[in-house]
Coordinates of C-alpha atoms and ligand atoms in Angstrom, one line a residue:
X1 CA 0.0 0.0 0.0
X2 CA 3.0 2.4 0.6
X3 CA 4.8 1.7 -1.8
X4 CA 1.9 1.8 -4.2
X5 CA 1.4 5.5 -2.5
X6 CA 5.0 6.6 -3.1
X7 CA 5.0 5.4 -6.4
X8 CA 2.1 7.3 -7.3
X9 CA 3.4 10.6 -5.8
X10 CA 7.1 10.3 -7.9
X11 CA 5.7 12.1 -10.9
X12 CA 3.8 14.8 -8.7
X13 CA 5.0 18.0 -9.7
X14 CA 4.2 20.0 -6.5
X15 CA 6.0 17.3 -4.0
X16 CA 8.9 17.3 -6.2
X17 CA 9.0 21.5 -5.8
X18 CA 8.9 20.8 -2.1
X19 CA 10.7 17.9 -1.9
X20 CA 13.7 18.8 -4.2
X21 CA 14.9 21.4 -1.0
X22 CA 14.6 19.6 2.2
X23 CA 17.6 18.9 4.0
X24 CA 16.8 15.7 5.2
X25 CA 16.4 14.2 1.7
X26 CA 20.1 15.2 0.5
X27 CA 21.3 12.8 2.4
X28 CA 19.7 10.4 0.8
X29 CA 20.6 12.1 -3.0
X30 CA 24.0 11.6 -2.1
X31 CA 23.5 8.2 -1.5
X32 CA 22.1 6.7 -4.5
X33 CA 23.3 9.6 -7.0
X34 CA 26.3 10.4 -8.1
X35 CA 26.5 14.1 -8.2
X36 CA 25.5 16.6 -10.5
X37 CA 27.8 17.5 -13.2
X38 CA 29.5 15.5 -15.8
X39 CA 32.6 15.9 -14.2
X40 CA 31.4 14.1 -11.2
X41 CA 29.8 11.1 -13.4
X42 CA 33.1 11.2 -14.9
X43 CA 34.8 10.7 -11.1
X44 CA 32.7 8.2 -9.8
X45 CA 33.0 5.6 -12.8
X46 CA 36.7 6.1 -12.8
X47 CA 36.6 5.2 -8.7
X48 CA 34.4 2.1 -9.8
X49 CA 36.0 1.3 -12.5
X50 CA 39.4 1.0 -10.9
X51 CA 37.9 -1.8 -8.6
X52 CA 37.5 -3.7 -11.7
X53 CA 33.6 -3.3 -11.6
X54 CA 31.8 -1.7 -14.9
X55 CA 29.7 0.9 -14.9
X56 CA 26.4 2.1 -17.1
X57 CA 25.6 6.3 -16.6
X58 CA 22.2 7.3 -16.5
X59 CA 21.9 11.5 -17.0
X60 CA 18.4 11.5 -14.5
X61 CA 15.7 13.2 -15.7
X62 CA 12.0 11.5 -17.8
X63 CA 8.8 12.4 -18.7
X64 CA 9.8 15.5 -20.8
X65 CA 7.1 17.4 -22.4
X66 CA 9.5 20.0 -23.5
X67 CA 11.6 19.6 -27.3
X68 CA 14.4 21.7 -25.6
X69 CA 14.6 19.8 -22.6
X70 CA 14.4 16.8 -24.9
X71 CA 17.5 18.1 -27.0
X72 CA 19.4 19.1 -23.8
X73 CA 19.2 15.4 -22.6
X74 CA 20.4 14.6 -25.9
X75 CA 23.5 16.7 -25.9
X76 CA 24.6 15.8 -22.5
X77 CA 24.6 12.5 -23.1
X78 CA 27.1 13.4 -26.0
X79 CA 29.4 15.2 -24.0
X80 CA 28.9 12.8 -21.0
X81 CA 30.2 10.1 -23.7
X82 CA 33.0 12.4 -25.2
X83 CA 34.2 13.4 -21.5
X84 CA 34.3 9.5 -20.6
X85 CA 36.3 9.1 -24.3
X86 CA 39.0 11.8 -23.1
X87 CA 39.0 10.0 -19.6
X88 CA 39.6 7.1 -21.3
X89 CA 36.6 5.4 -19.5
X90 CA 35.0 4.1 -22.5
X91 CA 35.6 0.5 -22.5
X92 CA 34.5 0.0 -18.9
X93 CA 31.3 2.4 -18.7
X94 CA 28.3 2.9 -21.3
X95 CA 25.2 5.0 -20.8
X96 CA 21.1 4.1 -20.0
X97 CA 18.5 6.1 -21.5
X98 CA 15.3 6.6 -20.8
X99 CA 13.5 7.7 -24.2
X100 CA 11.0 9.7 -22.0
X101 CA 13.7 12.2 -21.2
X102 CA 14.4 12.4 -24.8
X103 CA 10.8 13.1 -25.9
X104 CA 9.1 10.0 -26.2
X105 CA 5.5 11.4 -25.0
X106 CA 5.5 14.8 -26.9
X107 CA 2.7 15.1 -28.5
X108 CA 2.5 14.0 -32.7
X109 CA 6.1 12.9 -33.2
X110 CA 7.3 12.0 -29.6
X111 CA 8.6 8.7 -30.5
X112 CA 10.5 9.8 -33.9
X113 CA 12.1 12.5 -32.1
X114 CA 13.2 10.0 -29.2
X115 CA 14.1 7.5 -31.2
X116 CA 16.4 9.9 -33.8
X117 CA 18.1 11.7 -30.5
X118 CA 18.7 8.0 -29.3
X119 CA 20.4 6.9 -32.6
X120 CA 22.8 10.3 -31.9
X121 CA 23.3 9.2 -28.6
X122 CA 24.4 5.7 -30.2
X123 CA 26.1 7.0 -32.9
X124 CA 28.3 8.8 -30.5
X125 CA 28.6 6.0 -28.6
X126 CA 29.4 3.5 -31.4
X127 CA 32.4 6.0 -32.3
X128 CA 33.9 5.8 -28.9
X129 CA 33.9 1.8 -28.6
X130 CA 31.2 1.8 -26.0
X131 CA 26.8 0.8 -26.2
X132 CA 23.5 2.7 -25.1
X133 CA 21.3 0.4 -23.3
X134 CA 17.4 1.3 -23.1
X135 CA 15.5 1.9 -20.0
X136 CA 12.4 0.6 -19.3
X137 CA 9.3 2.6 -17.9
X138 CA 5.8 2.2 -17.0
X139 CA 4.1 -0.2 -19.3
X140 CA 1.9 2.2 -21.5
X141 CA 5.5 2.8 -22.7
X142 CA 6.6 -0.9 -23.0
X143 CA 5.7 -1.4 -26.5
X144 CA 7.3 1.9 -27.8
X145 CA 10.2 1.4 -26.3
X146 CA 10.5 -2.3 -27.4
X147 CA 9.8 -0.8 -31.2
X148 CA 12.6 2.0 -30.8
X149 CA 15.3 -1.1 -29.7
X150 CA 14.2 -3.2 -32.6
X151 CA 15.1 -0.1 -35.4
X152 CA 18.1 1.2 -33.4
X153 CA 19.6 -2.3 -33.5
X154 CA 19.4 -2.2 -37.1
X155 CA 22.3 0.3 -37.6
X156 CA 23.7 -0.2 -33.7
X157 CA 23.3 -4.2 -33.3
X158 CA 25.4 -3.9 -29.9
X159 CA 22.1 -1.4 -28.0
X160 CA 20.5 -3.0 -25.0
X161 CA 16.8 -3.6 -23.5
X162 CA 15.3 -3.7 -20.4
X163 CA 12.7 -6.3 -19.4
X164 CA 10.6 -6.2 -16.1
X165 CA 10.0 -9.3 -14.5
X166 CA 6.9 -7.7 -13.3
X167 CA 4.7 -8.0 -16.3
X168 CA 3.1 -10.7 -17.6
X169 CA 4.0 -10.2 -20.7
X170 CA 7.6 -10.5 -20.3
X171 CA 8.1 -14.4 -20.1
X172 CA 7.3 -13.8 -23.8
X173 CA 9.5 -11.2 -25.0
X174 CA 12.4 -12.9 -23.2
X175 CA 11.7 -15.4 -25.5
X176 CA 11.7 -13.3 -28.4
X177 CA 14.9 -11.2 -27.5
X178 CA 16.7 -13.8 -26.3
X179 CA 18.5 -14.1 -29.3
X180 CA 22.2 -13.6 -30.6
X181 CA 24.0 -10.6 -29.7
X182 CA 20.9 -9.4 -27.7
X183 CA 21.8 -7.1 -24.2
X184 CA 18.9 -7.6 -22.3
X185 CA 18.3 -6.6 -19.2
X186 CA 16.5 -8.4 -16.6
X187 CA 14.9 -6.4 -13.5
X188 CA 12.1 -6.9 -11.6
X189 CA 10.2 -3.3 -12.4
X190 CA 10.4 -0.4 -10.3
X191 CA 7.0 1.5 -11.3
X192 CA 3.4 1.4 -10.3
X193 CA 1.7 -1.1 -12.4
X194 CA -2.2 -2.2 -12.7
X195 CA -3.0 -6.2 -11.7
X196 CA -4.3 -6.5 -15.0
X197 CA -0.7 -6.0 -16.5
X198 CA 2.0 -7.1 -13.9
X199 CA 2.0 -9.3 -10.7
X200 CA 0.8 -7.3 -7.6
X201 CA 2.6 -10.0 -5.3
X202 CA 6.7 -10.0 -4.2
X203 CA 6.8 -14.2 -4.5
X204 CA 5.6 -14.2 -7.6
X205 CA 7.5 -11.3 -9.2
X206 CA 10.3 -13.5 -7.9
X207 CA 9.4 -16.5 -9.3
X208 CA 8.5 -14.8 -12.4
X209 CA 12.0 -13.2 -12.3
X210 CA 13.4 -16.9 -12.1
X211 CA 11.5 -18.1 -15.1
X212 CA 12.5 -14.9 -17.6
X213 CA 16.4 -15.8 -16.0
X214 CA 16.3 -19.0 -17.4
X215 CA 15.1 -18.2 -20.9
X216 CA 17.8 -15.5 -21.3
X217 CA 20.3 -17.2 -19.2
X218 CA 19.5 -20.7 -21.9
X219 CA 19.3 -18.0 -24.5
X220 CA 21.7 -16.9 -27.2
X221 CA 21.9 -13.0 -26.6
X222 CA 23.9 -11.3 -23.2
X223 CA 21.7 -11.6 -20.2
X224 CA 22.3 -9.0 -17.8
X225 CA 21.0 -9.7 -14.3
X226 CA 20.1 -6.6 -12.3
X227 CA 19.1 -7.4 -9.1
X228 CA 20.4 -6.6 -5.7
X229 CA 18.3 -9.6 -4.6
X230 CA 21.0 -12.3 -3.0
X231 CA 18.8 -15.2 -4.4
X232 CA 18.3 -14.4 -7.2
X233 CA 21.5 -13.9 -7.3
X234 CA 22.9 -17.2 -6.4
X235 CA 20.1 -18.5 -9.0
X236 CA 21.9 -16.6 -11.5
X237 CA 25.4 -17.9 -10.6
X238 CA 23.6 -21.2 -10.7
X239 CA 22.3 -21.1 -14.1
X240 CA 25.2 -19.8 -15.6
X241 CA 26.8 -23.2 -14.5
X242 CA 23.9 -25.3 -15.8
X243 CA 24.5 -23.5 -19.4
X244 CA 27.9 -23.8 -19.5
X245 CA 28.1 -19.5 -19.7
X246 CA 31.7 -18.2 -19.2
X247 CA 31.8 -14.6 -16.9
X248 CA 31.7 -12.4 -19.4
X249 CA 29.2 -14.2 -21.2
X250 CA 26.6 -12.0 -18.7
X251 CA 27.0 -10.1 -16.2
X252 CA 25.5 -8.6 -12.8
X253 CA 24.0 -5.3 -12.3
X254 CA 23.3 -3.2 -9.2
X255 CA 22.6 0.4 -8.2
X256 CA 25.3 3.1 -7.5
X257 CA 24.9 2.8 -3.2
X258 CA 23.1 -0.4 -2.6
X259 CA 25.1 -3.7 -2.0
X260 CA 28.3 -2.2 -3.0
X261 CA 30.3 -5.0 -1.0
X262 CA 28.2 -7.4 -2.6
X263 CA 29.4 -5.6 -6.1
X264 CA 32.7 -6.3 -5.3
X265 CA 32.5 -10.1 -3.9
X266 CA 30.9 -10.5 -7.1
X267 CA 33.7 -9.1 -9.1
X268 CA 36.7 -10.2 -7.2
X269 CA 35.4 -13.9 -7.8
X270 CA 35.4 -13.2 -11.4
X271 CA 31.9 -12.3 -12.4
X272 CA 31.0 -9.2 -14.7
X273 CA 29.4 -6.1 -12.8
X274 CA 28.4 -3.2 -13.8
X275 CA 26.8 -0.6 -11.5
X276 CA 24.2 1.5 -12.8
X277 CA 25.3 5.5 -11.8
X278 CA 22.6 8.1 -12.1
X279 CA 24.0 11.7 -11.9
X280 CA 22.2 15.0 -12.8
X281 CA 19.9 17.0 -10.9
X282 CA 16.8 15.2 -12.1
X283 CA 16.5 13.2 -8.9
X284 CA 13.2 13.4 -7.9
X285 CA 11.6 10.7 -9.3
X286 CA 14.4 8.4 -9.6
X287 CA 14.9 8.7 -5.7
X288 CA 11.5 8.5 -4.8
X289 CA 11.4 4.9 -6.7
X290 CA 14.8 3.9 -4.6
X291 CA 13.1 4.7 -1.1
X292 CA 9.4 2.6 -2.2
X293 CA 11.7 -0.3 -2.4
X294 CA 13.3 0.1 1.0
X295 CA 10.1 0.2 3.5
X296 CA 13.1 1.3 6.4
X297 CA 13.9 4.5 4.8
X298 CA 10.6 5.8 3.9
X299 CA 10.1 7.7 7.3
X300 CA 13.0 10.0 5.7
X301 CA 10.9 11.0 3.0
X302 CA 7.8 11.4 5.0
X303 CA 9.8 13.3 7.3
X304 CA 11.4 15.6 5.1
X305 CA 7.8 16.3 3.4
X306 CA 5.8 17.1 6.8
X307 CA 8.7 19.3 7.8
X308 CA 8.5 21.4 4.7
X309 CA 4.2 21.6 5.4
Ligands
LIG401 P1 14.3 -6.2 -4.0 O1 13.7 -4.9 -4.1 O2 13.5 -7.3 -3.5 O3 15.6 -6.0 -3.1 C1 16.4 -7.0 -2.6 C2 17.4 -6.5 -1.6 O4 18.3 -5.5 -2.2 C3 16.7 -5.8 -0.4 O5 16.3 -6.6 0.6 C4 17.8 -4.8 0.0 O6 18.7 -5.5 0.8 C5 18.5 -4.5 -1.3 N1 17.8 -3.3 -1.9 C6 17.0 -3.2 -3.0 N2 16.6 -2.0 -3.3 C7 17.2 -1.2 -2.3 C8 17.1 0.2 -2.0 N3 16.5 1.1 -2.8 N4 17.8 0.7 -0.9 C9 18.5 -0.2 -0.2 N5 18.6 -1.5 -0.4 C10 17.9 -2.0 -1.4 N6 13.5 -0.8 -13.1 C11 12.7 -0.5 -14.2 O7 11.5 -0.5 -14.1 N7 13.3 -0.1 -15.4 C12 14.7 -0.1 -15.5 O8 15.2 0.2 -16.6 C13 15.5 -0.5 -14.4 N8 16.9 -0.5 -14.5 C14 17.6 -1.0 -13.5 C15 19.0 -1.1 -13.6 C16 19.8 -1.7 -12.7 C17 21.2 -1.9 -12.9 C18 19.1 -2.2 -11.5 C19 19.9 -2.9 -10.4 C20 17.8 -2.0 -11.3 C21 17.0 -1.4 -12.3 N9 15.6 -1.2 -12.1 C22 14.9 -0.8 -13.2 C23 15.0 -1.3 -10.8 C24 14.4 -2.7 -10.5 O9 13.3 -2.9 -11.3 C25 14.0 -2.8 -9.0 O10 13.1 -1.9 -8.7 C26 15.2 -2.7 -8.1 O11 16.4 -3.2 -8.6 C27 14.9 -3.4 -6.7 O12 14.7 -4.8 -7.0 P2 15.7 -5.9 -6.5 O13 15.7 -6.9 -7.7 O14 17.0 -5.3 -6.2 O15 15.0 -6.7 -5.4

């Protein structure tokens, strides 16, 4: 119920206006993001990078209803890419992009627009040795976003997906993008969803998280595992044994500032992992679906909002 509450309030306007300035939030913002400029991206996936972990950036910021906004995300993922190039960071860090932030619900043309400044972002990306990987949203957006993937891969094979273990439907796209040369990423969903599209229930989002793991993990393409979840991590190591998958045949995922000792067990045995860094100052919504997750820190947030009126 309070997640489903908190969910629903990350794409409220006003309580992002108060939120965005109380004190006891920043805490948390320094927690899960990495800062705000490109520079700091730029610092933090060197740090990670030296401990032998990857990295994927994601410049925050969705639901645009603005072309300049749009455009802005566009070119800062460009300069992102070319500050990582000079930093020579490229073969250890990529970027996620959410095609909402580059103006995938503007009204007529929304998903041309996104999908043309997501083929610059690739382009870019392509020239620098390194991949874009799609985000995925709510699931009014699924379909879209599944349609951009397909066209981008035509001229950038090497761009990633996201699939939710959440929704029903995505037993059967595993099946269809588990194919060769396919990135896909497997989470469990981090929005608020209707029962009549995703399971409602924590057991069986797991279980349905095991079942998509095994078609991708059986697969052809990449399967990359982004959980923080400790069995479904062991189920992962496990079925990578059962199929015979080298490391760096897939690879683990995790957020910048959860189970960062876990990120590094994982790659001092060997494994791939890549740590998803979000930096900008775009936070709002992308914090707000960090705390639903974690019942223990959702009195900061309710704190922080009572405080402000
Ligand atoms: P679960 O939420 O059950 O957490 C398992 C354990 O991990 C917890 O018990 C706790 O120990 C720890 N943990 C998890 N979240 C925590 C938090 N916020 N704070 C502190 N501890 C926490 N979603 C989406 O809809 N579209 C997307 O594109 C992506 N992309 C993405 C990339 C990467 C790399 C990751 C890791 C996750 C995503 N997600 C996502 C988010 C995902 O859908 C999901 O909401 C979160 O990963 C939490 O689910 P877990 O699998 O970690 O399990």
């Amino acid at each position: 119920m309070l997640r489903e509450a908190l969910l629903s309030v990350s794409r409220s306007e006003r309580l992002k206006a108060v939120a965005s300035d109380a004190p006891p939030l920043r805490a948390m913002v320094d927690r899960f993001v990495a800062g705000e400029r490109t520079e700091d991206a730029v610092r933090a996936t060197g740090e990670i990078v030296a401990t032998g972990r990857f990295v994927t950036l994601d410049h925050l910021g969705e639901d645009t209803l603005d072309l300049e906004r749009a455009t802005a995300t566009r070119d800062a993922y460009v300069s992102l890419l070319d500050a990582l190039g000079e930093a020579g960071l490229t073969a250890g860090a990529e970027v996620s992009v959410k095609l909402s932030a580059v103006g995938q619900a503007l009204p007529g043309d929304g998903e041309k627009i996104a999908r043309d400044y997501a083929a610059a972002i690739c382009e870019k990306a392509t020239a620098l040795g390194t991949t874009v990987t799609l985000d995925m949203e709510d699931h009014t957006t699924t379909d879209s976003t599944l349609g951009v993937l397909r066209e981008l891969r035509q001229d950038f094979p090497a761009t990633g997906g996201v699939l939710q273990a959440y929704l029903r439907r995505t037993e059967a796209d595993c099946r269809d993008l588990a194919t060769e040369g396919s990135r896909i990423r497997l989470c469990k969903g981090a929005y608020s969803e209707p029962e009549s599209v995703a399971y409602a229930d924590r057991a069986e989002v797991d279980r349905a998280y095991v079942r998509c793991m095994k078609i991708l993990m059986q697969g052809e393409g990449y399967p990359m595992l982004a959980t923080h979840d400790p069995r479904l991590v062991d189920i992962g190591g496990a079925l990578a044994v059962r199929n015979d998958r080298q490391p760096g045949s897939y690879e683990f995922q995790m957020l910048f500032g959860i189970r960062a000792d876990e990120q590094q067990r994982l790659a001092d045995m060997g494994e791939t992992v890549r740590v998803y860094v979000p930096y900008g100052d775009e936070w709002y919504g992308y914090l707000v679906r960090r705390l639903a997750e974690k019942p223990t820190n959702l009195s900061l947030l309710a704190r922080a909002l009572v405080s402000k009126g």
